[in-house]
Short mmCIF file of C-alpha atoms and ligand atoms in Angstrom, two decimals:
data_model
loop_
_atom_site.label_atom_id
_atom_site.label_comp_id
_atom_site.label_asym_id
_atom_site.label_seq_id
_atom_site.Cartn_x
_atom_site.Cartn_y
_atom_site.Cartn_z
CA MET H 1 0.00 0.00 0.00
CA ARG H 2 1.10 3.57 -0.60
CA TYR H 3 0.18 6.54 1.58
CA LEU H 4 -0.27 10.25 1.18
CA ASP H 5 1.23 12.68 3.68
CA LEU H 6 -0.94 15.74 4.23
CA GLY H 7 -0.05 16.29 7.85
CA THR H 8 -3.10 14.43 9.15
CA ALA H 9 -3.05 12.63 12.48
CA LYS H 10 -3.47 9.26 10.70
CA LYS H 11 -2.07 7.84 7.48
CA ILE H 12 -4.12 8.18 4.30
CA SER H 13 -3.92 5.13 2.01
CA LYS H 14 -3.99 5.69 -1.77
CA ILE H 15 -6.69 3.01 -1.97
CA GLY H 16 -9.46 3.18 0.60
CA LEU H 17 -12.71 1.30 0.98
CA GLY H 18 -16.10 2.76 0.04
CA THR H 19 -18.96 1.27 2.04
CA TRP H 20 -22.14 2.53 0.39
CA GLN H 21 -22.66 -1.13 -0.46
CA PHE H 22 -22.86 -2.13 3.23
CA GLY H 23 -26.49 -2.70 4.13
CA SER H 24 -27.88 -0.59 1.27
CA ARG H 25 -30.88 -2.09 -0.45
CA GLU H 26 -30.14 -0.35 -3.72
CA TRP H 27 -26.97 -2.39 -4.29
CA GLY H 28 -28.97 -5.57 -3.70
CA TYR H 29 -26.12 -7.61 -2.21
CA GLY H 30 -28.44 -9.10 0.40
CA GLU H 31 -28.37 -9.94 4.07
CA GLY H 32 -25.49 -12.44 3.91
CA TYR H 33 -23.28 -9.70 2.49
CA ALA H 34 -24.32 -7.20 5.16
CA ALA H 35 -23.91 -9.70 7.99
CA GLN H 36 -20.73 -11.54 6.96
CA GLU H 37 -19.01 -10.51 3.75
CA ALA H 38 -18.82 -6.84 4.74
CA GLN H 39 -17.05 -7.78 7.97
CA ALA H 40 -14.60 -10.00 6.07
CA ILE H 41 -13.93 -7.23 3.52
CA VAL H 42 -13.06 -4.76 6.28
CA SER H 43 -10.83 -7.25 8.13
CA ARG H 44 -8.89 -8.05 4.98
CA ALA H 45 -8.63 -4.37 4.04
CA LEU H 46 -7.03 -3.69 7.42
CA GLU H 47 -4.53 -6.52 6.89
CA LEU H 48 -3.60 -5.07 3.51
CA GLY H 49 -2.82 -1.64 4.93
CA VAL H 50 -6.00 0.20 3.88
CA THR H 51 -6.57 3.10 6.28
CA VAL H 52 -9.28 5.17 4.58
CA PHE H 53 -12.80 3.89 5.25
CA ASP H 54 -15.61 5.98 3.79
CA THR H 55 -19.26 5.86 4.81
CA ALA H 56 -22.21 8.29 5.17
CA GLU H 57 -25.21 8.72 7.42
CA ILE H 58 -27.47 8.19 4.41
CA TYR H 59 -25.98 4.83 3.30
CA GLY H 60 -28.56 2.23 4.29
CA PHE H 61 -30.00 4.98 6.54
CA GLY H 62 -27.25 4.50 9.11
CA ARG H 63 -26.72 0.78 8.55
CA SER H 64 -23.45 1.21 6.67
CA GLU H 65 -22.00 3.19 9.59
CA ARG H 66 -23.12 0.52 12.05
CA ILE H 67 -21.72 -2.35 9.97
CA LEU H 68 -18.43 -0.52 9.40
CA GLY H 69 -18.04 0.42 13.06
CA ARG H 70 -18.68 -3.16 14.19
CA ALA H 71 -16.29 -4.56 11.60
CA LEU H 72 -13.49 -2.16 12.56
CA GLY H 73 -13.91 -2.84 16.28
CA GLU H 74 -10.84 -1.79 18.23
CA LYS H 75 -9.09 -0.78 14.99
CA LEU H 76 -11.42 2.24 14.83
CA GLU H 77 -8.77 4.28 16.58
CA SER H 78 -6.04 3.56 14.06
CA VAL H 79 -7.84 4.12 10.73
CA PHE H 80 -8.74 7.34 8.91
CA LEU H 81 -12.50 7.16 9.43
CA ALA H 82 -14.60 9.28 7.06
CA THR H 83 -18.34 9.84 7.11
CA LYS H 84 -20.73 12.42 5.67
CA ILE H 85 -23.64 14.60 6.65
CA LEU H 86 -26.49 15.21 4.23
CA PRO H 87 -26.98 18.96 4.61
CA VAL H 88 -30.79 19.06 4.62
CA LEU H 89 -31.01 21.48 7.54
CA PRO H 90 -27.44 22.72 7.78
CA VAL H 91 -27.59 24.83 10.91
CA ALA H 92 -24.90 24.47 13.54
CA PRO H 93 -26.89 22.66 16.30
CA VAL H 94 -28.23 20.12 13.79
CA VAL H 95 -24.74 19.53 12.37
CA GLU H 96 -23.46 18.88 15.87
CA GLN H 97 -26.29 16.45 16.70
CA ARG H 98 -25.81 14.57 13.45
CA ALA H 99 -22.07 14.18 14.01
CA VAL H 100 -22.73 12.74 17.45
CA ALA H 101 -25.30 10.34 15.96
CA SER H 102 -22.84 9.17 13.28
CA ALA H 103 -20.08 8.71 15.86
CA ASN H 104 -22.46 6.67 18.04
CA ARG H 105 -23.47 4.42 15.15
CA LEU H 106 -19.81 3.91 14.29
CA GLY H 107 -18.85 3.46 17.94
CA ALA H 108 -16.12 6.06 17.38
CA ARG H 109 -14.79 8.72 19.72
CA ARG H 110 -13.65 10.80 16.78
CA LEU H 111 -14.52 11.25 13.10
CA ASP H 112 -11.22 11.74 11.30
CA LEU H 113 -12.95 13.31 8.31
CA TYR H 114 -16.47 14.75 8.42
CA GLN H 115 -17.71 15.62 4.93
CA VAL H 116 -20.65 17.63 3.63
CA HIS H 117 -22.19 15.06 1.26
CA GLN H 118 -23.27 17.61 -1.34
CA PRO H 119 -23.64 21.35 -1.57
CA ASN H 120 -26.96 22.64 -0.29
CA PRO H 121 -28.39 24.55 -3.27
CA VAL H 122 -30.02 27.29 -1.21
CA VAL H 123 -28.06 27.61 2.02
CA ARG H 124 -24.47 28.81 1.84
CA ASP H 125 -21.80 27.07 3.87
CA GLY H 126 -21.39 29.65 6.64
CA THR H 127 -23.99 27.97 8.83
CA ILE H 128 -22.77 24.40 8.37
CA MET H 129 -19.16 25.40 8.89
CA ARG H 130 -20.06 27.05 12.19
CA GLY H 131 -21.16 23.61 13.35
CA MET H 132 -18.03 21.99 11.89
CA ARG H 133 -15.82 24.48 13.72
CA ALA H 134 -17.50 23.67 17.03
CA LEU H 135 -17.05 19.94 16.36
CA GLN H 136 -13.36 20.42 15.65
CA ARG H 137 -12.99 22.51 18.79
CA VAL H 138 -14.34 19.77 21.04
CA GLY H 139 -12.29 17.16 19.21
CA LEU H 140 -15.15 15.09 17.78
CA VAL H 141 -14.06 15.95 14.24
CA GLY H 142 -10.50 15.91 12.98
CA GLU H 143 -10.60 17.21 9.42
CA VAL H 144 -13.52 18.78 7.53
CA GLY H 145 -14.25 17.73 3.96
CA VAL H 146 -16.80 18.40 1.25
CA SER H 147 -18.21 16.30 -1.57
CA ASN H 148 -19.52 17.10 -5.03
CA TYR H 149 -18.33 20.69 -4.64
CA SER H 150 -17.08 22.97 -7.42
CA LEU H 151 -13.70 24.60 -6.84
CA ALA H 152 -15.34 27.98 -6.13
CA ARG H 153 -17.61 26.47 -3.50
CA TRP H 154 -14.79 24.41 -1.97
CA ARG H 155 -12.82 27.63 -1.54
CA ALA H 156 -15.85 29.44 -0.12
CA ALA H 157 -16.37 26.59 2.36
CA GLU H 158 -12.77 26.97 3.44
CA ASP H 159 -13.22 30.72 3.95
CA ALA H 160 -16.32 30.02 6.00
CA LEU H 161 -14.54 27.41 8.15
CA GLY H 162 -11.51 29.64 8.61
CA SER H 163 -9.09 26.74 8.16
CA ARG H 164 -8.44 24.00 5.65
CA VAL H 165 -11.23 21.92 4.16
CA LEU H 166 -8.98 18.97 3.55
CA SER H 167 -10.80 17.12 0.81
CA ASN H 168 -13.41 17.16 -1.90
CA GLN H 169 -14.96 13.77 -2.68
CA VAL H 170 -16.04 13.65 -6.32
CA ARG H 171 -16.65 11.15 -9.09
CA TYR H 172 -13.37 10.55 -10.89
CA ASN H 173 -12.63 7.69 -13.22
CA LEU H 174 -11.68 6.96 -16.83
CA VAL H 175 -15.22 7.79 -17.91
CA ASP H 176 -15.74 10.99 -15.95
CA ARG H 177 -12.69 13.23 -15.83
CA ALA H 178 -14.30 16.57 -15.01
CA ALA H 179 -12.20 16.79 -11.83
CA GLU H 180 -9.09 17.25 -13.96
CA ARG H 181 -10.15 20.74 -15.04
CA GLU H 182 -9.92 22.57 -11.71
CA LEU H 183 -10.08 20.29 -8.70
CA LEU H 184 -6.97 18.20 -9.25
CA PRO H 185 -4.64 21.12 -10.06
CA HIS H 186 -5.97 22.99 -7.01
CA ALA H 187 -5.59 20.00 -4.70
CA GLU H 188 -2.04 19.43 -5.86
CA SER H 189 -0.91 23.04 -5.52
CA ALA H 190 -2.72 23.78 -2.25
CA GLY H 191 -1.91 20.53 -0.43
CA ARG H 192 -5.50 19.32 -0.48
CA LEU H 193 -7.01 15.97 -1.36
CA VAL H 194 -9.44 14.71 -3.99
CA ILE H 195 -11.18 11.52 -2.92
CA ALA H 196 -12.26 9.71 -6.07
CA TYR H 197 -15.61 7.97 -5.75
CA SER H 198 -16.94 5.47 -8.29
CA PRO H 199 -13.33 4.96 -9.46
CA LEU H 200 -14.47 1.85 -11.34
CA ALA H 201 -17.49 3.66 -12.80
CA GLN H 202 -19.61 1.41 -10.55
CA GLY H 203 -18.06 -1.72 -12.02
CA LEU H 204 -18.22 -0.77 -15.72
CA LEU H 205 -14.42 -0.57 -15.91
CA SER H 206 -14.01 -4.14 -14.64
CA GLY H 207 -15.01 -5.27 -18.13
CA ARG H 208 -17.38 -7.77 -16.54
CA TYR H 209 -20.56 -6.37 -18.07
CA GLN H 210 -21.64 -6.59 -21.71
CA ALA H 211 -24.61 -5.22 -23.65
CA ASP H 212 -26.35 -8.60 -23.36
CA SER H 213 -25.40 -9.12 -19.71
CA PRO H 214 -25.79 -5.82 -17.83
CA PRO H 215 -25.68 -5.83 -14.02
CA ALA H 216 -28.97 -6.16 -12.18
CA ASN H 217 -29.42 -3.78 -9.29
CA ARG H 218 -31.17 -0.50 -8.66
CA VAL H 219 -28.03 1.65 -8.58
CA ARG H 220 -26.85 0.58 -12.00
CA ALA H 221 -30.35 0.34 -13.48
CA ALA H 222 -30.48 4.11 -12.93
CA ASN H 223 -26.98 4.74 -14.32
CA PRO H 224 -27.01 5.50 -18.07
CA LEU H 225 -23.49 4.05 -18.40
CA PHE H 226 -25.02 0.59 -18.16
CA LEU H 227 -27.42 1.08 -21.07
CA PRO H 228 -26.73 -1.68 -23.63
CA GLU H 229 -25.67 0.96 -26.16
CA ASN H 230 -23.14 2.44 -23.74
CA LEU H 231 -21.79 -0.97 -22.74
CA ARG H 232 -21.23 -1.56 -26.46
CA ARG H 233 -19.52 1.82 -26.86
CA ALA H 234 -17.26 1.09 -23.87
CA GLY H 235 -15.80 -1.95 -25.68
CA ASP H 236 -12.77 -0.07 -26.99
CA LEU H 237 -11.88 1.39 -23.59
CA ILE H 238 -12.24 -2.02 -21.95
CA ALA H 239 -10.02 -3.55 -24.64
CA VAL H 240 -7.25 -1.03 -23.89
CA LEU H 241 -7.66 -1.67 -20.15
CA ARG H 242 -7.28 -5.41 -20.83
CA GLU H 243 -4.18 -4.86 -22.93
CA VAL H 244 -2.47 -2.82 -20.21
CA ALA H 245 -3.71 -5.29 -17.58
CA ASP H 246 -2.07 -8.18 -19.44
CA ALA H 247 1.25 -6.33 -19.43
CA HIS H 248 1.05 -6.11 -15.62
CA SER H 249 -0.52 -9.54 -15.01
CA ALA H 250 -3.36 -7.54 -13.51
CA THR H 251 -7.10 -7.05 -14.12
CA PRO H 252 -8.83 -4.19 -15.97
CA ALA H 253 -10.28 -3.02 -12.63
CA GLN H 254 -6.82 -2.77 -11.11
CA ILE H 255 -5.54 -0.79 -14.07
CA ALA H 256 -8.53 1.56 -13.89
CA LEU H 257 -7.67 2.22 -10.22
CA ALA H 258 -3.93 2.58 -10.88
CA TRP H 259 -4.84 5.20 -13.49
CA VAL H 260 -6.99 7.19 -11.04
CA ILE H 261 -4.48 7.23 -8.18
CA ARG H 262 -1.52 8.07 -10.39
CA HIS H 263 -2.30 11.71 -9.63
CA PRO H 264 -0.43 12.71 -6.46
CA ALA H 265 -3.42 14.45 -4.86
CA VAL H 266 -5.90 11.61 -5.42
CA VAL H 267 -6.95 8.64 -3.34
CA ALA H 268 -9.66 6.24 -4.55
CA ILE H 269 -12.36 4.57 -2.48
CA PRO H 270 -13.72 1.65 -4.53
CA GLY H 271 -16.60 -0.35 -3.11
CA ALA H 272 -16.33 -4.14 -3.23
CA SER H 273 -18.84 -6.97 -3.44
CA SER H 274 -16.35 -9.59 -2.25
CA VAL H 275 -13.10 -10.01 -0.33
CA GLN H 276 -11.39 -11.01 -3.55
CA GLN H 277 -12.34 -7.74 -5.23
CA MET H 278 -11.08 -5.75 -2.26
CA GLU H 279 -7.77 -7.63 -2.36
CA GLY H 280 -7.38 -6.81 -6.04
CA ASN H 281 -8.24 -3.18 -5.42
CA ALA H 282 -5.71 -2.80 -2.60
CA ALA H 283 -3.01 -4.38 -4.75
CA ALA H 284 -3.66 -1.76 -7.45
CA ALA H 285 -1.85 0.76 -5.23
CA ASP H 286 1.41 -0.95 -6.14
CA ILE H 287 0.94 -0.91 -9.92
CA THR H 288 2.99 1.73 -11.70
CA LEU H 289 1.76 2.57 -15.18
CA THR H 290 4.29 3.66 -17.76
CA GLU H 291 3.81 7.04 -19.43
CA ASP H 292 2.75 5.26 -22.66
CA GLN H 293 0.20 3.14 -20.86
CA TYR H 294 -1.19 6.17 -19.05
CA ARG H 295 -1.56 8.09 -22.32
CA ALA H 296 -3.10 5.10 -24.13
CA LEU H 297 -5.74 4.86 -21.42
CA GLU H 298 -6.34 8.60 -21.57
CA ALA H 299 -6.79 8.43 -25.34
CA ALA H 300 -9.21 5.50 -25.08
CA SER H 301 -11.11 7.40 -22.41
CA ALA H 302 -11.39 10.43 -24.73
CA ARG H 303 -12.72 8.20 -27.54
CA PHE H 304 -15.49 6.82 -25.33
CA ARG H 305 -18.62 8.85 -26.00
CA PRO H 306 -21.52 7.41 -24.03
CA VAL H 307 -25.11 8.38 -24.72
CA THR H 308 -25.92 11.00 -22.06
CA GLY H 309 -28.50 13.68 -21.25
CA PRO H 310 -32.16 13.45 -22.24
CA ALA H 311 -31.48 10.72 -24.84
CA ALA H 312 -30.02 8.52 -22.09
CA VAL H 313 -32.90 9.23 -19.71
CA LEU H 314 -35.39 8.21 -22.39
CA ARG H 315 -33.55 4.97 -23.05
CA LEU H 316 -33.27 4.23 -19.33
CA ALA H 317 -37.02 4.68 -18.96
CA ARG H 318 -37.63 2.37 -21.91
CA THR H 319 -35.24 -0.24 -20.54
CA ARG H 320 -37.01 -0.08 -17.22
CA PHE H 321 -40.62 0.09 -18.23
CA GLY H 322 -40.50 -1.60 -21.61
CA GLY H 323 -41.10 -0.07 -25.02
CA PRO H 324 -39.76 -0.49 -28.52
CA SER H 325 -36.03 -0.28 -27.72
CA GLY H 326 -36.37 -1.20 -24.05
CA ARG H 327 -36.94 -4.86 -24.82
CA ARG H 328 -33.80 -5.18 -26.89
N1 NAP E 1 -19.88 11.34 -2.25
C1 NAP E 1 -20.75 10.82 -3.09
O1 NAP E 1 -21.69 11.48 -3.56
C2 NAP E 1 -20.56 9.37 -3.48
C3 NAP E 1 -21.28 8.83 -4.56
C4 NAP E 1 -21.05 7.51 -4.91
C5 NAP E 1 -20.16 6.73 -4.16
N2 NAP E 1 -19.50 7.27 -3.10
C6 NAP E 1 -18.53 6.47 -2.31
O2 NAP E 1 -17.59 5.87 -3.19
C7 NAP E 1 -17.58 4.47 -3.02
C8 NAP E 1 -17.28 3.80 -4.34
O3 NAP E 1 -18.14 4.23 -5.39
P1 NAP E 1 -19.24 3.30 -6.09
O4 NAP E 1 -19.60 2.20 -5.16
O5 NAP E 1 -20.30 4.19 -6.62
O6 NAP E 1 -18.48 2.74 -7.39
P2 NAP E 1 -17.17 1.86 -7.68
O7 NAP E 1 -16.30 1.80 -6.50
O8 NAP E 1 -16.64 2.39 -8.95
O9 NAP E 1 -17.79 0.43 -7.99
C9 NAP E 1 -18.01 -0.52 -6.99
C10 NAP E 1 -18.51 -1.81 -7.63
O10 NAP E 1 -17.59 -2.26 -8.63
C11 NAP E 1 -17.46 -3.68 -8.59
N3 NAP E 1 -16.05 -3.98 -8.25
C12 NAP E 1 -15.32 -3.49 -7.21
N4 NAP E 1 -14.06 -3.98 -7.21
C13 NAP E 1 -13.98 -4.78 -8.29
C14 NAP E 1 -12.94 -5.58 -8.83
N5 NAP E 1 -11.72 -5.64 -8.27
N6 NAP E 1 -13.21 -6.31 -9.95
C15 NAP E 1 -14.42 -6.27 -10.54
N7 NAP E 1 -15.44 -5.52 -10.07
C16 NAP E 1 -15.22 -4.79 -8.96
C17 NAP E 1 -18.42 -4.16 -7.52
O11 NAP E 1 -19.69 -4.44 -8.12
P3 NAP E 1 -20.13 -5.88 -8.75
O12 NAP E 1 -19.24 -6.92 -8.19
O13 NAP E 1 -21.55 -6.03 -8.32
O14 NAP E 1 -19.99 -5.68 -10.22
C18 NAP E 1 -18.55 -2.95 -6.61
O15 NAP E 1 -19.75 -2.90 -5.87
C19 NAP E 1 -18.94 4.13 -2.41
O16 NAP E 1 -18.93 2.92 -1.69
C20 NAP E 1 -19.15 5.33 -1.50
O17 NAP E 1 -18.42 5.15 -0.29
C21 NAP E 1 -19.69 8.58 -2.77
#
């Protein structure tokens, strides 16, 4: 495992573990996964040197936090524990109550990173950051983070907090590279962190899914990337991933992760449906892509043009509810 040094109290691993999957109905992994596999995934992640564990109060309506806290047990104190608040009513007293509730579900004395899950469209960050400041003062929160923030809003949040907002958790993978425009250069120059979520594009980049065998669960049924047409269009990108993977005796998923974390200011938090996947993901931290391989992946990523926008929404609806092209 490799680590990033940003002066935090605990080490930050380049590959972390995302736990939206823990106890969330929408991923459809079932009760056996929530009760046993999740525990085994966390135990193995710890053995492999993973320190970043990411959850949120909204995942499984608190269940993910409970499962993660139980699985970490006494190791809670040694990992970089990250959770998130959904800023529905982002006033200071509510923020403080919600942090305490998350810490209780996790069984943690301290939240190493407390993130605002998404920007509130109507309330600016002054009020929420007042709560965050109080939480830092009493020691319940170590670092403050945001998620799905633009650079301008990340900076404004930092002004409102009056100290660093360590990280911005955003989607970043070979299919969605919007973070490269502003967020990554800023993070690198200012000593901040981008936490890449969906680094495998929710499994698309594993190469496991084809137009005639898309994944079946609610999360991916709502994700236009998994439309049969887009799975077809992704063929070229998957082929390049496979080619690079063969050169490293690795898998396409590992190469997709190695590509994401090549940037010095980025850590990735893939979710995993099995211990084996998590092992593969952790091992990706030690893969070094050559410049040529990196560029070849970048070029393949630029060639991938998925159907998006209203056209994709229409096709998703047809796929879901039937209709002329939905049955194909
Ligand atoms: N802040 C936010 O708004 C936000 C949004 C989304 C996610 N997140 C966080 O980011 C984490 C990761 O994102 P995500 O779950 O959306 O997407 P992801 O990590 O790109 O995809 C996870 C899925 O990919 C498949 N997979 C994982 N490792 C694999 C491997 N080695 N080989 C083959 N397939 C593999 C698994 O699904 P199958 O085995 O079923 O194919 C797994 O459930 C979440 O758990 C959550 O903590 C945050």
